[in-house]
Short mmCIF file of C-alpha atoms and ligand atoms in Angstrom, two decimals:
data_model
loop_
_atom_site.label_atom_id
_atom_site.label_comp_id
_atom_site.label_asym_id
_atom_site.label_seq_id
_atom_site.Cartn_x
_atom_site.Cartn_y
_atom_site.Cartn_z
CA UNK K 1 98.02 108.50 141.16
CA UNK K 2 97.59 104.70 140.90
CA UNK K 3 96.42 103.39 144.27
CA UNK K 4 93.92 100.64 143.59
CA UNK K 5 95.61 97.26 144.11
CA UNK K 6 94.01 95.65 141.09
CA UNK K 7 94.99 98.58 138.86
CA UNK K 8 98.58 98.34 140.09
CA UNK K 9 98.59 94.62 139.34
CA UNK K 10 97.08 95.36 135.94
CA UNK K 11 99.80 97.90 135.14
CA UNK K 12 102.50 95.39 136.08
CA UNK K 13 101.01 92.86 133.71
CA UNK K 14 100.63 95.52 131.07
CA UNK K 15 104.39 96.15 131.09
CA UNK K 16 105.12 93.29 128.67
CA UNK K 17 102.43 94.50 126.27
CA UNK K 18 103.95 97.95 126.43
CA UNK K 19 107.38 96.46 125.64
CA UNK K 20 105.99 94.73 122.55
CA UNK K 21 104.39 98.00 121.45
CA UNK K 22 107.72 99.74 122.03
CA UNK K 23 109.50 97.18 119.82
CA UNK K 24 106.82 97.39 117.11
CA UNK K 25 107.01 101.18 117.04
CA UNK K 26 110.78 101.06 116.70
CA UNK K 27 110.42 98.55 113.86
CA UNK K 28 107.85 100.81 112.20
CA UNK K 29 110.17 103.80 112.50
CA UNK K 30 113.06 101.78 111.11
CA UNK K 31 110.96 100.56 108.15
CA UNK K 32 110.42 104.15 107.04
CA UNK K 33 113.94 105.44 107.71
CA UNK K 34 116.87 103.01 107.62
CA UNK K 35 115.64 99.51 106.67
CA UNK K 36 117.08 98.30 103.36
CA UNK K 37 114.38 97.87 100.70
CA UNK K 38 114.53 94.08 100.57
CA UNK K 39 113.98 93.85 104.33
CA UNK K 40 110.26 94.35 103.83
CA UNK K 41 109.25 90.68 103.57
CA UNK K 42 110.82 89.55 106.83
CA UNK K 43 109.76 92.76 108.55
CA UNK K 44 106.12 92.26 107.56
CA UNK K 45 106.06 88.72 108.96
CA UNK K 46 107.83 89.86 112.14
CA UNK K 47 105.32 92.69 112.61
CA UNK K 48 102.32 90.45 112.04
CA UNK K 49 103.68 87.84 114.49
CA UNK K 50 104.28 90.49 117.16
CA UNK K 51 100.77 91.83 116.69
CA UNK K 52 99.39 88.33 117.30
CA UNK K 53 101.58 87.88 120.37
CA UNK K 54 100.29 91.18 121.78
CA UNK K 55 96.76 90.07 121.09
CA UNK K 56 97.20 86.82 123.02
CA UNK K 57 98.79 88.55 125.96
CA UNK K 58 96.01 91.12 126.04
CA UNK K 59 93.18 88.62 125.76
CA UNK K 60 94.63 85.92 128.01
CA UNK K 61 96.56 87.73 130.73
CA UNK K 62 95.17 91.20 130.82
CA UNK K 63 91.51 91.00 129.80
CA UNK K 64 90.38 89.07 132.92
CA UNK K 65 91.81 91.76 135.20
CA UNK K 66 90.38 94.59 133.11
CA UNK K 67 87.00 92.90 133.17
CA UNK K 68 87.00 92.89 136.97
CA UNK K 69 87.72 96.60 136.96
CA UNK K 70 85.13 97.73 134.41
CA UNK K 71 82.51 99.74 136.29
CA UNK K 72 84.40 99.32 139.59
CA UNK K 73 83.57 101.94 142.22
CA UNK K 74 86.03 104.29 143.85
CA UNK K 75 88.59 104.52 141.04
CA UNK K 76 90.21 107.89 140.46
CA UNK K 77 90.33 109.55 137.02
CA UNK K 78 93.74 108.04 136.17
CA UNK K 79 92.68 104.54 137.13
CA UNK K 80 89.43 104.87 135.23
CA UNK K 81 91.47 106.04 132.23
CA UNK K 82 93.65 102.93 132.34
CA UNK K 83 90.60 100.68 132.48
CA UNK K 84 88.80 102.57 129.71
CA UNK K 85 91.74 102.47 127.28
CA UNK K 86 92.43 98.78 127.83
CA UNK K 87 88.78 97.75 127.80
CA UNK K 88 88.35 99.35 124.40
CA UNK K 89 91.19 97.21 123.08
CA UNK K 90 89.90 94.05 124.74
CA UNK K 91 86.39 94.53 123.36
CA UNK K 92 87.72 95.24 119.90
CA UNK K 93 90.04 92.26 119.74
CA UNK K 94 87.48 89.88 121.20
CA UNK K 95 85.23 90.67 118.25
CA UNK K 96 87.87 90.39 115.53
CA UNK K 97 89.09 86.83 114.92
CA UNK K 98 92.80 86.11 114.84
CA UNK K 99 92.70 85.22 111.13
CA UNK K 100 91.38 88.67 110.16
CA UNK K 101 93.85 90.43 112.44
CA UNK K 102 96.75 88.47 110.96
CA UNK K 103 95.70 89.08 107.37
CA UNK K 104 95.24 92.79 108.00
CA UNK K 105 98.61 93.06 109.74
CA UNK K 106 100.34 91.39 106.80
CA UNK K 107 98.48 93.52 104.28
CA UNK K 108 99.53 96.66 106.18
CA UNK K 109 103.13 95.78 105.38
CA UNK K 110 102.68 94.39 101.86
CA UNK K 111 100.03 96.63 100.33
CA UNK K 112 101.97 99.90 100.77
CA UNK K 113 104.81 98.42 98.71
CA UNK K 114 102.38 97.57 95.90
CA UNK K 115 100.68 100.93 96.28
CA UNK K 116 104.02 102.76 95.92
CA UNK K 117 104.80 100.89 92.73
CA UNK K 118 101.28 101.38 91.37
CA UNK K 119 101.50 105.09 92.06
CA UNK K 120 104.88 105.39 90.38
CA UNK K 121 103.61 103.63 87.28
CA UNK K 122 100.21 105.29 87.49
CA UNK K 123 98.60 101.85 87.40
CA UNK K 124 95.40 101.57 89.44
CA UNK K 125 94.74 98.00 88.27
CA UNK K 126 97.88 96.86 90.07
CA UNK K 127 96.71 98.16 93.43
CA UNK K 128 93.04 97.27 92.93
CA UNK K 129 93.11 93.64 94.17
CA UNK K 130 94.85 94.72 97.39
CA UNK K 131 92.47 97.60 97.97
CA UNK K 132 89.47 95.37 97.23
CA UNK K 133 90.64 92.86 99.83
CA UNK K 134 91.31 95.59 102.39
CA UNK K 135 87.86 97.09 101.88
CA UNK K 136 86.29 93.64 102.16
CA UNK K 137 88.10 92.99 105.44
CA UNK K 138 87.24 96.43 106.80
CA UNK K 139 83.57 95.84 105.97
CA UNK K 140 83.77 92.59 107.93
CA UNK K 141 85.50 94.36 110.80
CA UNK K 142 82.71 96.97 110.89
CA UNK K 143 80.06 94.22 111.04
CA UNK K 144 81.97 92.33 113.74
CA UNK K 145 82.48 95.42 115.87
CA UNK K 146 78.87 96.47 115.46
CA UNK K 147 77.31 99.91 115.13
CA UNK K 148 74.03 101.66 115.72
CA UNK K 149 73.44 103.70 112.59
CA UNK K 150 76.14 103.35 109.96
CA UNK K 151 78.88 100.75 109.47
CA UNK K 152 81.39 103.59 109.11
CA UNK K 153 80.72 104.43 112.79
CA UNK K 154 82.56 101.29 113.85
CA UNK K 155 85.70 102.31 111.96
CA UNK K 156 85.62 106.00 112.96
CA UNK K 157 85.46 105.06 116.62
CA UNK K 158 88.79 103.27 116.44
CA UNK K 159 90.68 106.46 115.55
CA UNK K 160 88.50 108.94 117.39
CA UNK K 161 86.73 107.48 120.39
CA UNK K 162 83.02 108.26 120.30
CA UNK K 163 83.03 109.77 116.78
CA UNK K 164 80.05 108.81 114.61
CA UNK K 165 79.18 109.28 110.97
CA UNK K 166 76.41 111.72 111.92
CA UNK K 167 78.99 113.95 113.68
CA UNK K 168 81.27 113.98 110.66
CA UNK K 169 78.33 114.72 108.37
CA UNK K 170 77.27 117.65 110.56
CA UNK K 171 80.84 118.95 110.72
CA UNK K 172 81.20 119.02 106.94
CA UNK K 173 77.74 120.42 106.32
CA UNK K 174 78.87 123.51 108.25
CA UNK K 175 82.40 123.60 106.83
CA UNK K 176 82.08 122.79 103.14
CA UNK K 177 79.87 125.69 101.98
CA UNK K 178 81.75 128.16 104.22
CA UNK K 179 85.13 127.07 102.85
CA UNK K 180 83.92 127.35 99.27
CA UNK K 181 82.67 130.86 100.00
CA UNK K 182 85.97 131.91 101.59
CA UNK K 183 87.98 130.33 98.78
CA UNK K 184 86.08 132.22 96.14
CA UNK K 185 86.67 135.54 97.88
CA UNK K 186 90.37 134.85 98.52
CA UNK K 187 90.85 134.08 94.84
CA UNK K 188 88.91 137.21 93.90
CA UNK K 189 90.90 139.50 96.20
CA UNK K 190 94.23 138.23 94.93
CA UNK K 191 96.34 139.20 97.99
CA UNK K 192 97.32 135.59 98.68
CA UNK K 193 99.00 134.35 95.51
CA UNK K 194 98.12 131.21 93.52
CA UNK K 195 101.82 130.62 92.94
CA UNK K 196 105.11 132.10 94.00
CA UNK K 197 108.57 132.24 92.48
CA UNK K 198 110.10 130.75 95.66
CA UNK K 199 108.34 127.47 94.86
CA UNK K 200 110.85 126.82 92.10
CA UNK K 201 114.03 127.94 93.86
CA UNK K 202 116.45 125.13 94.76
CA UNK K 203 118.20 124.78 98.10
CA UNK K 204 121.22 122.84 99.34
CA UNK K 205 120.22 120.02 101.64
CA UNK K 206 122.84 120.85 104.32
CA UNK K 207 121.61 124.43 104.42
CA UNK K 208 118.02 123.32 104.90
CA UNK K 209 119.02 120.85 107.61
CA UNK K 210 120.63 123.74 109.46
CA UNK K 211 117.42 125.78 109.12
CA UNK K 212 115.33 122.93 110.45
CA UNK K 213 117.63 122.34 113.42
CA UNK K 214 117.67 125.99 114.35
CA UNK K 215 113.89 126.27 114.05
CA UNK K 216 113.50 123.25 116.33
CA UNK K 217 115.93 124.86 118.80
CA UNK K 218 113.86 128.03 118.79
CA UNK K 219 110.60 126.15 119.34
CA UNK K 220 112.13 124.14 122.18
CA UNK K 221 112.51 120.66 120.73
CA UNK K 222 113.91 118.40 123.48
CA UNK K 223 116.95 116.96 121.67
CA UNK K 224 117.83 114.64 124.58
CA UNK K 225 114.44 112.98 124.06
CA UNK K 226 114.07 113.21 120.31
CA UNK K 227 115.61 112.82 116.89
CA UNK K 228 115.08 114.31 113.46
CA UNK K 229 115.58 111.93 110.51
CA UNK K 230 114.56 111.72 106.87
CA UNK K 231 111.70 109.76 105.29
CA UNK K 232 109.64 109.91 102.10
CA UNK K 233 106.57 110.95 104.11
CA UNK K 234 107.21 112.91 107.30
CA UNK K 235 105.87 111.33 110.51
CA UNK K 236 106.31 111.16 114.27
CA UNK K 237 106.72 108.02 116.29
CA UNK K 238 106.64 107.94 120.05
CA UNK K 239 108.54 105.11 121.70
CA UNK K 240 107.83 106.52 125.12
CA UNK K 241 107.58 109.76 127.07
CA UNK K 242 111.35 110.26 126.65
CA UNK K 243 111.97 109.00 123.13
CA UNK K 244 110.08 110.70 120.34
CA UNK K 245 111.28 110.72 116.76
CA UNK K 246 110.28 112.96 113.91
CA UNK K 247 111.17 113.00 110.24
CA UNK K 248 111.07 115.40 107.34
CA UNK K 249 111.99 115.31 103.65
CA UNK K 250 114.47 117.17 101.48
CA UNK K 251 113.38 117.51 97.88
CA UNK K 252 115.92 120.19 97.02
CA UNK K 253 113.32 122.72 95.91
CA UNK K 254 110.39 124.65 97.44
CA UNK K 255 111.86 124.77 100.96
CA UNK K 256 108.59 125.39 102.79
CA UNK K 257 107.67 121.72 102.30
CA UNK K 258 110.62 120.54 104.37
CA UNK K 259 110.24 123.34 106.92
CA UNK K 260 106.51 122.98 107.59
CA UNK K 261 106.79 119.21 107.83
CA UNK K 262 109.31 119.75 110.65
CA UNK K 263 107.06 122.24 112.46
CA UNK K 264 104.05 119.92 112.02
CA UNK K 265 105.87 116.92 113.43
CA UNK K 266 107.27 119.08 116.24
CA UNK K 267 103.65 119.64 117.32
CA UNK K 268 103.05 115.88 117.49
CA UNK K 269 106.35 115.26 119.30
CA UNK K 270 105.75 118.00 121.86
CA UNK K 271 102.43 116.38 122.81
CA UNK K 272 104.12 113.03 123.34
CA UNK K 273 107.00 114.32 125.49
CA UNK K 274 104.76 116.55 127.59
CA UNK K 275 102.54 113.70 128.73
CA UNK K 276 102.79 113.30 132.52
CA UNK K 277 106.03 111.42 133.33
CA UNK K 278 104.13 109.25 135.80
CA UNK K 279 102.22 107.67 132.88
CA UNK K 280 105.46 106.18 131.56
CA UNK K 281 104.96 102.59 130.37
CA UNK K 282 101.21 102.70 131.05
CA UNK K 283 98.29 102.79 128.57
CA UNK K 284 97.84 106.49 129.42
CA UNK K 285 101.14 107.56 127.83
CA UNK K 286 99.59 108.41 124.49
CA UNK K 287 97.45 111.13 122.97
CA UNK K 288 93.72 111.17 123.66
CA UNK K 289 92.93 110.53 119.99
CA UNK K 290 94.22 111.13 116.48
CA UNK K 291 92.10 114.26 116.12
CA UNK K 292 93.52 115.78 119.31
CA UNK K 293 97.02 114.80 118.20
CA UNK K 294 96.54 116.44 114.81
CA UNK K 295 95.21 119.59 116.50
CA UNK K 296 98.62 119.96 118.14
CA UNK K 297 100.59 119.52 114.92
CA UNK K 298 98.29 121.84 112.98
CA UNK K 299 98.44 124.43 115.73
CA UNK K 300 102.24 124.66 115.38
CA UNK K 301 102.38 124.20 111.62
CA UNK K 302 99.57 126.52 110.56
CA UNK K 303 98.27 128.70 113.36
CA UNK K 304 101.79 129.57 114.52
CA UNK K 305 104.07 128.53 111.64
CA UNK K 306 102.20 130.23 108.81
CA UNK K 307 101.47 133.42 110.74
CA UNK K 308 103.00 136.77 109.84
CA UNK K 309 104.70 137.07 113.24
CA UNK K 310 106.34 133.69 112.90
CA UNK K 311 107.59 134.65 109.45
CA UNK K 312 109.25 137.64 111.12
CA UNK K 313 111.14 135.53 113.67
CA UNK K 314 111.94 132.94 111.03
CA UNK K 315 113.47 135.32 108.52
CA UNK K 316 116.86 135.78 110.25
CA UNK K 317 117.25 131.98 110.46
CA UNK K 318 116.37 131.59 106.79
CA UNK K 319 118.68 134.40 105.72
CA UNK K 320 121.55 132.92 107.71
CA UNK K 321 121.42 129.56 105.97
CA UNK K 322 119.55 130.06 102.67
CA UNK K 323 121.14 132.94 100.84
CA UNK K 324 118.30 133.45 98.39
CA UNK K 325 115.73 134.41 101.01
CA UNK K 326 117.59 137.70 101.61
CA UNK K 327 116.02 138.99 98.40
CA UNK K 328 112.53 138.57 99.82
CA UNK K 329 110.73 140.68 102.40
CA UNK K 330 108.87 139.22 105.36
CA UNK K 331 105.62 139.91 103.51
CA UNK K 332 106.83 138.08 100.40
CA UNK K 333 107.89 135.07 102.50
CA UNK K 334 104.54 135.19 104.29
CA UNK K 335 102.73 135.09 100.94
CA UNK K 336 104.90 132.17 99.80
CA UNK K 337 104.00 130.27 102.98
CA UNK K 338 100.33 130.99 102.39
CA UNK K 339 99.77 130.37 98.70
CA UNK K 340 96.10 129.54 98.15
CA UNK K 341 94.99 127.53 95.13
CA UNK K 342 92.73 124.61 94.35
CA UNK K 343 95.18 121.75 93.94
CA UNK K 344 95.06 118.02 93.32
CA UNK K 345 97.31 116.71 96.09
CA UNK K 346 96.05 116.76 99.67
CA UNK K 347 99.44 116.94 101.39
CA UNK K 348 100.29 120.07 99.38
CA UNK K 349 96.95 121.73 100.00
CA UNK K 350 96.74 125.11 101.74
CA UNK K 351 94.74 125.82 104.89
CA UNK K 352 91.70 127.06 102.95
CA UNK K 353 91.24 124.08 100.61
CA UNK K 354 92.68 121.26 102.77
CA UNK K 355 89.44 120.15 104.38
CA UNK K 356 87.70 119.82 101.02
CA UNK K 357 90.21 117.05 100.25
CA UNK K 358 89.19 115.35 103.49
CA UNK K 359 85.51 115.74 102.72
CA UNK K 360 86.02 113.92 99.41
CA UNK K 361 87.75 110.99 101.14
CA UNK K 362 85.07 110.87 103.82
CA UNK K 363 82.28 110.59 101.25
CA UNK K 364 84.08 107.85 99.31
CA UNK K 365 84.97 105.85 102.41
CA UNK K 366 81.51 105.79 103.89
CA UNK K 367 80.05 104.69 100.56
CA UNK K 368 82.70 101.97 100.23
CA UNK K 369 82.05 100.62 103.70
CA UNK K 370 78.28 100.70 103.20
CA UNK K 371 78.81 98.75 99.97
CA UNK K 372 77.23 101.53 97.94
CA UNK K 373 80.17 101.79 95.55
CA UNK K 374 82.80 99.37 94.28
CA UNK K 375 86.55 99.80 94.39
CA UNK K 376 86.56 99.93 90.59
CA UNK K 377 84.26 102.99 90.73
CA UNK K 378 86.73 104.96 92.84
CA UNK K 379 88.93 106.64 90.21
CA UNK K 380 85.99 108.19 88.36
CA UNK K 381 84.13 109.11 91.55
CA UNK K 382 87.27 110.73 92.88
CA UNK K 383 87.56 112.89 89.79
CA UNK K 384 83.92 113.89 89.90
CA UNK K 385 84.21 115.02 93.50
CA UNK K 386 87.37 117.00 92.77
CA UNK K 387 85.57 118.75 89.99
CA UNK K 388 82.54 119.47 92.17
CA UNK K 389 84.54 120.68 95.20
CA UNK K 390 87.58 122.39 93.70
CA UNK K 391 86.80 122.78 90.02
CA UNK K 392 89.81 120.75 88.89
CA UNK K 393 90.18 117.22 87.53
CA UNK K 394 93.15 114.85 87.98
CA UNK K 395 94.62 113.63 84.70
CA UNK K 396 96.27 110.61 86.28
CA UNK K 397 95.66 108.11 89.05
CA UNK K 398 98.63 109.37 91.01
CA UNK K 399 97.15 112.85 91.08
CA UNK K 400 93.85 111.30 92.12
CA UNK K 401 92.84 108.06 93.75
CA UNK K 402 96.38 106.70 94.19
CA UNK K 403 97.86 109.67 96.07
CA UNK K 404 97.41 108.66 99.74
CA UNK K 405 99.05 105.84 101.64
CA UNK K 406 96.13 105.45 104.09
CA UNK K 407 94.01 102.89 102.25
CA UNK K 408 97.05 100.69 101.66
CA UNK K 409 97.57 100.45 105.43
CA UNK K 410 93.85 99.72 105.94
CA UNK K 411 93.37 103.06 107.70
CA UNK K 412 89.75 103.60 106.69
CA UNK K 413 87.96 106.06 108.99
CA UNK K 414 91.18 107.95 109.70
CA UNK K 415 90.85 110.95 107.36
CA UNK K 416 88.12 112.84 109.29
CA UNK K 417 90.54 113.19 112.22
CA UNK K 418 92.59 115.61 110.10
CA UNK K 419 89.66 117.99 109.87
CA UNK K 420 88.96 117.59 113.57
CA UNK K 421 92.58 118.59 114.13
CA UNK K 422 92.21 121.71 111.98
CA UNK K 423 89.05 122.79 113.79
CA UNK K 424 90.50 122.20 117.24
CA UNK K 425 93.71 124.05 116.37
CA UNK K 426 91.67 127.16 115.50
CA UNK K 427 89.55 126.70 118.61
CA UNK K 428 92.67 126.36 120.75
CA UNK K 429 94.00 129.65 119.38
CA UNK K 430 90.78 131.44 120.35
CA UNK K 431 90.89 129.97 123.85
CA UNK K 432 94.57 130.72 124.36
CA UNK K 433 94.09 134.32 123.25
CA UNK K 434 91.14 134.80 125.60
CA UNK K 435 93.42 133.80 128.46
CA UNK K 436 96.93 134.91 127.50
CA UNK K 437 96.41 137.70 124.98
CA UNK K 438 97.39 137.74 121.31
CA UNK K 439 99.21 134.64 120.14
CA UNK K 440 101.02 136.75 117.53
CA UNK K 441 102.58 138.85 120.30
CA UNK K 442 103.87 135.77 122.11
CA UNK K 443 105.31 134.50 118.84
CA UNK K 444 106.94 137.82 117.98
CA UNK K 445 108.58 137.84 121.43
CA UNK K 446 109.64 134.21 120.95
CA UNK K 447 107.75 133.19 124.10
CA UNK K 448 107.41 129.63 122.87
CA UNK K 449 107.98 128.46 126.46
CA UNK K 450 104.71 130.13 127.48
CA UNK K 451 102.87 128.45 124.59
CA UNK K 452 104.40 125.04 125.33
CA UNK K 453 103.45 125.33 128.98
CA UNK K 454 99.86 126.32 128.13
CA UNK K 455 99.51 123.27 125.89
CA UNK K 456 101.13 121.02 128.47
CA UNK K 457 98.79 122.18 131.20
CA UNK K 458 95.60 122.09 129.12
CA UNK K 459 96.10 119.11 126.85
CA UNK K 460 99.40 117.21 126.85
CA UNK K 461 99.88 116.15 130.43
CA UNK K 462 96.56 114.35 130.50
CA UNK K 463 97.63 111.75 127.95
CA UNK K 464 94.74 109.34 127.42
CA UNK K 465 93.12 109.86 130.85
CA UNK K 466 89.95 111.32 129.33
CA UNK K 467 88.14 110.43 126.13
CA UNK K 468 88.68 113.10 123.44
CA UNK K 469 85.30 114.78 123.82
CA UNK K 470 85.75 115.18 127.55
CA UNK K 471 89.31 116.45 127.17
CA UNK K 472 88.15 119.09 124.68
CA UNK K 473 85.54 120.39 127.12
CA UNK K 474 88.04 120.41 129.98
CA UNK K 475 90.75 122.10 127.91
CA UNK K 476 88.68 124.52 125.86
CA UNK K 477 85.57 124.99 127.97
CA UNK K 478 83.17 123.77 125.29
CA UNK K 479 82.76 121.01 122.69
CA UNK K 480 84.43 121.12 119.29
CA UNK K 481 82.82 123.76 117.08
CA UNK K 482 83.65 124.18 113.35
CA UNK K 483 82.67 127.86 113.52
CA UNK K 484 86.06 128.59 115.12
CA UNK K 485 87.81 127.31 112.04
CA UNK K 486 85.63 129.35 109.68
CA UNK K 487 86.27 132.49 111.74
CA UNK K 488 89.98 131.74 111.73
CA UNK K 489 90.00 131.44 107.92
CA UNK K 490 87.97 134.61 107.48
CA UNK K 491 90.11 136.72 109.77
CA UNK K 492 93.37 135.48 108.28
CA UNK K 493 92.52 135.22 104.61
CA UNK K 494 89.88 137.87 103.85
CA UNK K 495 91.26 141.35 103.45
CA UNK K 496 87.94 143.14 103.07
CA UNK K 497 85.31 142.40 105.67
CA UNK K 498 81.61 141.77 105.03
MG1 MG S 501 99.99 114.78 111.51
#
């Protein structure tokens, strides 16, 4: 696997950088799960200091070796992957001065705290100075990194290697009108409800925890390599190939929110634990990109989790722990899982409308970065776009511009990867079915082992060896194509054809 002497030397030197990343990830996980509230100040300084230490180690000890290997002949795919991943980081950090990196790292810890308070109090003015500074810094970062066509390109590339504004624009110009068309017909047909009585039924937390554990057992969650904890916003953190942690939330009502968060994060965790063991502690032990990662979580959450067949295998588990579900048929539960309605909050959005929320954020971000709009214009612009895309208008900042954490952690250019994930999940289903037969049949027979193995073989085991575009072609036989997602929506959500 790794044979080149210089690459082996590089990987040995990389070990300390990996260890710092391991510590930072654990600190990040702790911040969202068990850290007492007042720990935030010291934690944010500690995180920023560690990020500077990593930077110095990368630029001083590792960069010279990477530089000798860039363009070297005779490297195998794995070795080239190592060099590619590290060279991207070296090039990026060489262009961003330490002062900007430090300020951004500190803001990533502080601004979310302010954002949370601002959202609670519905006070945009409180968050505005932080967001203005973050946007200013991100504009500088884009200029420092450089781009060919649009400053947003520089930010997109960080989350999704090779992604450009023109690609995102093309993706949405196919998706947006098609989604609006499907949405209108789904609403007209009325089979999928706009609301469901199960949304307002309360559950006991212990009962829901038992459901979640049993669902994870059924899907094949590797408990010796993972944990399930609780956080305000569900997430997955990977500390290594053998230590992957997921979280969910328990709000006490509308149980699908807790359940589908678990299934979503299971998809992320499965990717991380199915990376080739031999990549342990190397730069390859990570997903190929955020978009590819999200395709895995969306595949399990939506394509599998919200299917009729999955509802069938889920029902006995639900009935065992949540008494009230016994009063509802599989079809009723299926409808509850697949409520379709234009809504204000992205994280609650259904499969049909979800990508319209992303399109809105994409438009606002690219205008912000190009200096075409000001931070103070955002609330009104947000509302106008909601009206235009979904025909509804937020009545508060928390239902509008203040709803997402992303801008407070300076994650500008991140949102489009969610839509990439949705498209690739649908595309993966089509490919899997062409090779293995109907996914619904595998689900009904609980052959989750077969599905896990297919994903491992095609996607997971490769880690970051190939850039995302190349991995997609290798795994799915062709580049990403939004048409798969539109066809998926039409075949699932439209009852009458034509
Ligand atoms: Mg996700």
